[in-house]
Coordinates of C-alpha atoms in Angstrom, one line a residue:
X1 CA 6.9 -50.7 78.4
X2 CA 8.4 -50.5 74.8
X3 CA 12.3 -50.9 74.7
X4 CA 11.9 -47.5 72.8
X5 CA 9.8 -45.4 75.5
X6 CA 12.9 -46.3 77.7
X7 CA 15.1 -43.6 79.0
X8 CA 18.7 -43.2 78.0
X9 CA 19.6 -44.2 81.4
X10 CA 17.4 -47.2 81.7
X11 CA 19.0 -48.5 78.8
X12 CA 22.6 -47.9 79.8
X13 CA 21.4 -50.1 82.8
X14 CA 20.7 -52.8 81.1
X15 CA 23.5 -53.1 79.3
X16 CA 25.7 -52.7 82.4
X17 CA 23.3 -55.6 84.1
X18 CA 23.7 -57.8 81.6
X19 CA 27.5 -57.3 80.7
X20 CA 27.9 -57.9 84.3
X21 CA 25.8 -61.2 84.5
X22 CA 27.8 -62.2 81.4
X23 CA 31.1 -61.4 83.2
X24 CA 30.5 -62.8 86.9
X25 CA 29.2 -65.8 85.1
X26 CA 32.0 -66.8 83.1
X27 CA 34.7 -66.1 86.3
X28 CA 32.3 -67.8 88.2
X29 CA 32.6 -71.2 85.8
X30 CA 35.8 -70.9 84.4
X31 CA 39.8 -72.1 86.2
X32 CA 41.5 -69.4 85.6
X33 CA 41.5 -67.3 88.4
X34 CA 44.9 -68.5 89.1
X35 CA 47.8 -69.6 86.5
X36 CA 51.0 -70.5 86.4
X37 CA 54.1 -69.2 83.9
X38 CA 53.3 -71.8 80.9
X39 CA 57.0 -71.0 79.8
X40 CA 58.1 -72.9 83.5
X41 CA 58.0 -76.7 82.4
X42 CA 58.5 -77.5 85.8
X43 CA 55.7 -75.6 87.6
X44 CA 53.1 -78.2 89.4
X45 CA 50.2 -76.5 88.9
X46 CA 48.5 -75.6 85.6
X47 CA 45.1 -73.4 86.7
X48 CA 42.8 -73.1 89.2
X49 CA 39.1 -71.7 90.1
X50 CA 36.9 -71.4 91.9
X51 CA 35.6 -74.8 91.5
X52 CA 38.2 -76.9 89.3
X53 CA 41.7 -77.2 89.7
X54 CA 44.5 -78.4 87.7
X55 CA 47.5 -79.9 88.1
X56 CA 50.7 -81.3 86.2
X57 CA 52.2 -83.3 88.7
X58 CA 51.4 -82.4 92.3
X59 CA 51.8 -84.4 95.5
X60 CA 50.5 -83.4 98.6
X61 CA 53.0 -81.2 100.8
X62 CA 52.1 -83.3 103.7
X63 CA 52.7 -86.6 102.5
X64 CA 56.2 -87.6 102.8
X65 CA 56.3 -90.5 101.0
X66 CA 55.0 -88.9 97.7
X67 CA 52.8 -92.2 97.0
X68 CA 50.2 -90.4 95.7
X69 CA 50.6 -87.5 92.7
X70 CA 47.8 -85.5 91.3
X71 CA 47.6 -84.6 87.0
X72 CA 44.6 -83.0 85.3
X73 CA 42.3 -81.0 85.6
X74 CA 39.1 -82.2 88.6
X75 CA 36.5 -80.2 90.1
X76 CA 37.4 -79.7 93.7
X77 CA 35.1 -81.9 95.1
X78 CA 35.4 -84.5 93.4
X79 CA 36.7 -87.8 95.0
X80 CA 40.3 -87.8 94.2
X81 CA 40.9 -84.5 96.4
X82 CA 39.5 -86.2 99.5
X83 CA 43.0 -86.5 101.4
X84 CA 43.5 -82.9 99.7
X85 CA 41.0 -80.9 100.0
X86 CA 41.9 -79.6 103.3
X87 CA 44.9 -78.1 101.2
X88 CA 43.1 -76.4 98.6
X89 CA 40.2 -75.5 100.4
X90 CA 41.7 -73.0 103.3
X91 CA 40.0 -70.1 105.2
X92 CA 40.4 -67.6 102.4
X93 CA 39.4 -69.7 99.5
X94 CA 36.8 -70.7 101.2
X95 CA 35.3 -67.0 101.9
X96 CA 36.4 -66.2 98.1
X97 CA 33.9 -68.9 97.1
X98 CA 31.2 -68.1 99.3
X99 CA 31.1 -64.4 98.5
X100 CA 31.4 -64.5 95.4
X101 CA 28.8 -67.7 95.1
X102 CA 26.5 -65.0 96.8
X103 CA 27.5 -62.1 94.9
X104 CA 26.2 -64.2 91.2
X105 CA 23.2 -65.5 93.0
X106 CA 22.0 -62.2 93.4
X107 CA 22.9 -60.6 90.4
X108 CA 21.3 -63.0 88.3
X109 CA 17.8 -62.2 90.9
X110 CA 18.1 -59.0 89.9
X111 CA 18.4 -59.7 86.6
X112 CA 15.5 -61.7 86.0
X113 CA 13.7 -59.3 88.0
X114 CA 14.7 -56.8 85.8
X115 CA 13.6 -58.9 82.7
X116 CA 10.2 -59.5 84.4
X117 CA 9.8 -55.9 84.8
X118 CA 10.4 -55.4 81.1
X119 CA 8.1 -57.6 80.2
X120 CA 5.0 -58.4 82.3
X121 CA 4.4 -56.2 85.3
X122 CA 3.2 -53.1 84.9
X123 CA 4.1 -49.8 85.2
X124 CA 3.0 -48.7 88.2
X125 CA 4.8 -50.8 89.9
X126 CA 7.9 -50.3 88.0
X127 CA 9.4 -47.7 90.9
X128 CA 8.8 -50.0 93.6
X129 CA 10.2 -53.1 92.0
X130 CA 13.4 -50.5 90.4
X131 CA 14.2 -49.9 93.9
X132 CA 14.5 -53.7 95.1
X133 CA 16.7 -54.2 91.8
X134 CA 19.0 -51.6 92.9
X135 CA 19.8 -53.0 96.8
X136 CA 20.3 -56.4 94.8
X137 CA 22.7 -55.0 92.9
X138 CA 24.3 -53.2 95.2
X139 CA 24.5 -56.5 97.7
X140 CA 25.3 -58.1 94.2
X141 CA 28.6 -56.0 93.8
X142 CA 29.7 -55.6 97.2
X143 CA 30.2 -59.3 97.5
X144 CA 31.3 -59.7 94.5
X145 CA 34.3 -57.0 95.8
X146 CA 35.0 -58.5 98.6
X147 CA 35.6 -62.1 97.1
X148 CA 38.5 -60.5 94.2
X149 CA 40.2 -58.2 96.9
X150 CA 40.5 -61.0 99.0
X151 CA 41.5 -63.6 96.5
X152 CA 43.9 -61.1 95.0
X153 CA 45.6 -60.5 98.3
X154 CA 46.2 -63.9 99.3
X155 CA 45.7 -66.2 95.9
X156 CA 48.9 -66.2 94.9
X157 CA 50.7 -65.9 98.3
X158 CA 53.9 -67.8 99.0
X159 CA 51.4 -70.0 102.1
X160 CA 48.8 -71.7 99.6
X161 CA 49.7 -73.1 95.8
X162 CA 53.0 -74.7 94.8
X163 CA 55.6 -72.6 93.0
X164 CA 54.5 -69.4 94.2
X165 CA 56.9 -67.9 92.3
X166 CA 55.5 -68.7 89.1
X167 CA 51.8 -68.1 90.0
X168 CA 49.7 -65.2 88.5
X169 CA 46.4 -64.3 88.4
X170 CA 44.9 -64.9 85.3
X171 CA 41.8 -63.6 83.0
X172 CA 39.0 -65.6 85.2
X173 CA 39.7 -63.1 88.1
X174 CA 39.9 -60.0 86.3
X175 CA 36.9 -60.9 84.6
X176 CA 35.3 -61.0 88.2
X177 CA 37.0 -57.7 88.9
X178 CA 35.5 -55.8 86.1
X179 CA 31.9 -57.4 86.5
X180 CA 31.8 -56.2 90.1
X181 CA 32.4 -52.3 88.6
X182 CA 30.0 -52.9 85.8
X183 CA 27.9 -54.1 88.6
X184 CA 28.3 -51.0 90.6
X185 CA 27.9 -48.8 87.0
X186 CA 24.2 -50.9 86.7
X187 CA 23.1 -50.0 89.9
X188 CA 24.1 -45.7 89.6
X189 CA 22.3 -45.7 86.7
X190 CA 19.2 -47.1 88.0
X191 CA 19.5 -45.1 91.2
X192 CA 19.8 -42.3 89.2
X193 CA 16.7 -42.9 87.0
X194 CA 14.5 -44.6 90.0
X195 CA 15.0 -40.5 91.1
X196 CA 14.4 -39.1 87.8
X197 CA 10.9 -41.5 88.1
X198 CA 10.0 -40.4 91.6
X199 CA 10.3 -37.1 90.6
X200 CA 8.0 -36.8 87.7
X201 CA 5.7 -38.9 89.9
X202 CA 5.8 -36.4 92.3
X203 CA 5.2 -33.8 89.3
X204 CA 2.0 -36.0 87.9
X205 CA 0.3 -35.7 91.7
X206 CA 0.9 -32.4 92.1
X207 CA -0.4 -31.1 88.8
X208 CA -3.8 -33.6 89.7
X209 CA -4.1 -32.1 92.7
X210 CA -4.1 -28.4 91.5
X211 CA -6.3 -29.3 88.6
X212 CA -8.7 -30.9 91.5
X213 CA -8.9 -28.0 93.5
X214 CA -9.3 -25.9 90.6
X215 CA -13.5 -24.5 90.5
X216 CA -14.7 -25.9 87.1
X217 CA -16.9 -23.4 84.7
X218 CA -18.3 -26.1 82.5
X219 CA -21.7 -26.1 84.5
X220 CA -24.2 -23.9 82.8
X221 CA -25.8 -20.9 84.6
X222 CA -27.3 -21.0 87.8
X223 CA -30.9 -20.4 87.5
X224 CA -32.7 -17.2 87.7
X225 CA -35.5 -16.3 90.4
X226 CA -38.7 -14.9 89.6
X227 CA -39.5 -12.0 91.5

């Protein structure tokens, strides 16, 4: 189906899909769900993500001796967090990463399902398949919320990152925030024309079945008896 023979709503939820895969991607990649005042010289920690954190100077709360002190930015898994990754990786952060991990995964399903439907299946499968890109979606978003209310309720809580005080949350996580809405928005509008295509299905099968139990009159006369 032509980009053109698309419905207004159609359209609209594609550009919600994609603005939205566009969004969740770049909170997903980037360390700035969490910042710290750049005006404090003396905060510890610079920015952090989901996956990469950085540091000025930083030692680990629990080490007393302060032998070891952490500068730059390192993706959390990498070697030099071994002794602290049970610090940065609590409970929360942990459930933050997960969600939202599963929240991007499906979004970008549905959104190569969407392109597939756009370009090679066809169309009379288009309701069907419109129906499994919705609950995606949906699931997509719903995750998706679940991982920024929870990271903005306890990311920059007094229990987790150094200087507290000076902590904010930063553009990564409102990025995530308004890709979970335009998530949501993708999804309404396709719900909405998945109905608006049932129904003139519904339409198309009952006008065949009228016209089929219609008596035709193309047949010529029946023919006469002789006395």
């Amino acid at each position: 189906m032509g980009w053109s023979q698309l419905s207004l709503g159609r359209k609209a939820g594609y550009a919600f899909a994609a603005l939205s895969l566009v969004l969740v991607f770049i909170a997903f990649t980037t360390p700035y769900w969490l910042a710290s005042d750049p005006r404090v010289y003396s905060a510890q920690l610079l920015q952090l993500g989901l996956w990469e954190t950085c540091f000025r100077s930083f030692a680990d709360p629990r080490d007393l001796n302060m032998e070891k002190y952490y500068v730059g930015c390192r993706w959390i898994f990498a070697y030099e967090y071994n002794t602290l990754r049970d610090f940065i990786e609590i409970p929360f952060f942990v459930a933050v990463q997960v969600f939202f991990t599963i929240g991007f995964t499906l979004l970008l399903l549905a959104c190569v399902l969407l392109l597939a439907m756009h370009i090679c299946l066809p169309s009379a499968r288009t309701l069907q398949l419109l129906k499994i890109v919705i609950a995606l979606l949906v699931a997509s978003a719903v995750c998706n919320t679940i991982a920024v209310i929870t990271f903005g309720a306890r990311g920059d809580g007094r229990d987790w990152m150094p200087d507290p005080d000076h902590n904010f949350l930063s553009w990564s996580f409102a990025l995530g925030v308004i890709g979970a809405f335009c998530t949501y928005v993708a999804a309404v509008l396709f719900a909405v024309d998945s109905r608006r295509m049932a129904r003139k299905l519904d339409e198309q099968e009952h006008q065949q079945q009228a016209f089929g139990m219609n008596p035709t009159h193309t047949m010529g006369a029946p023919p006469q008896t002789r006395a």
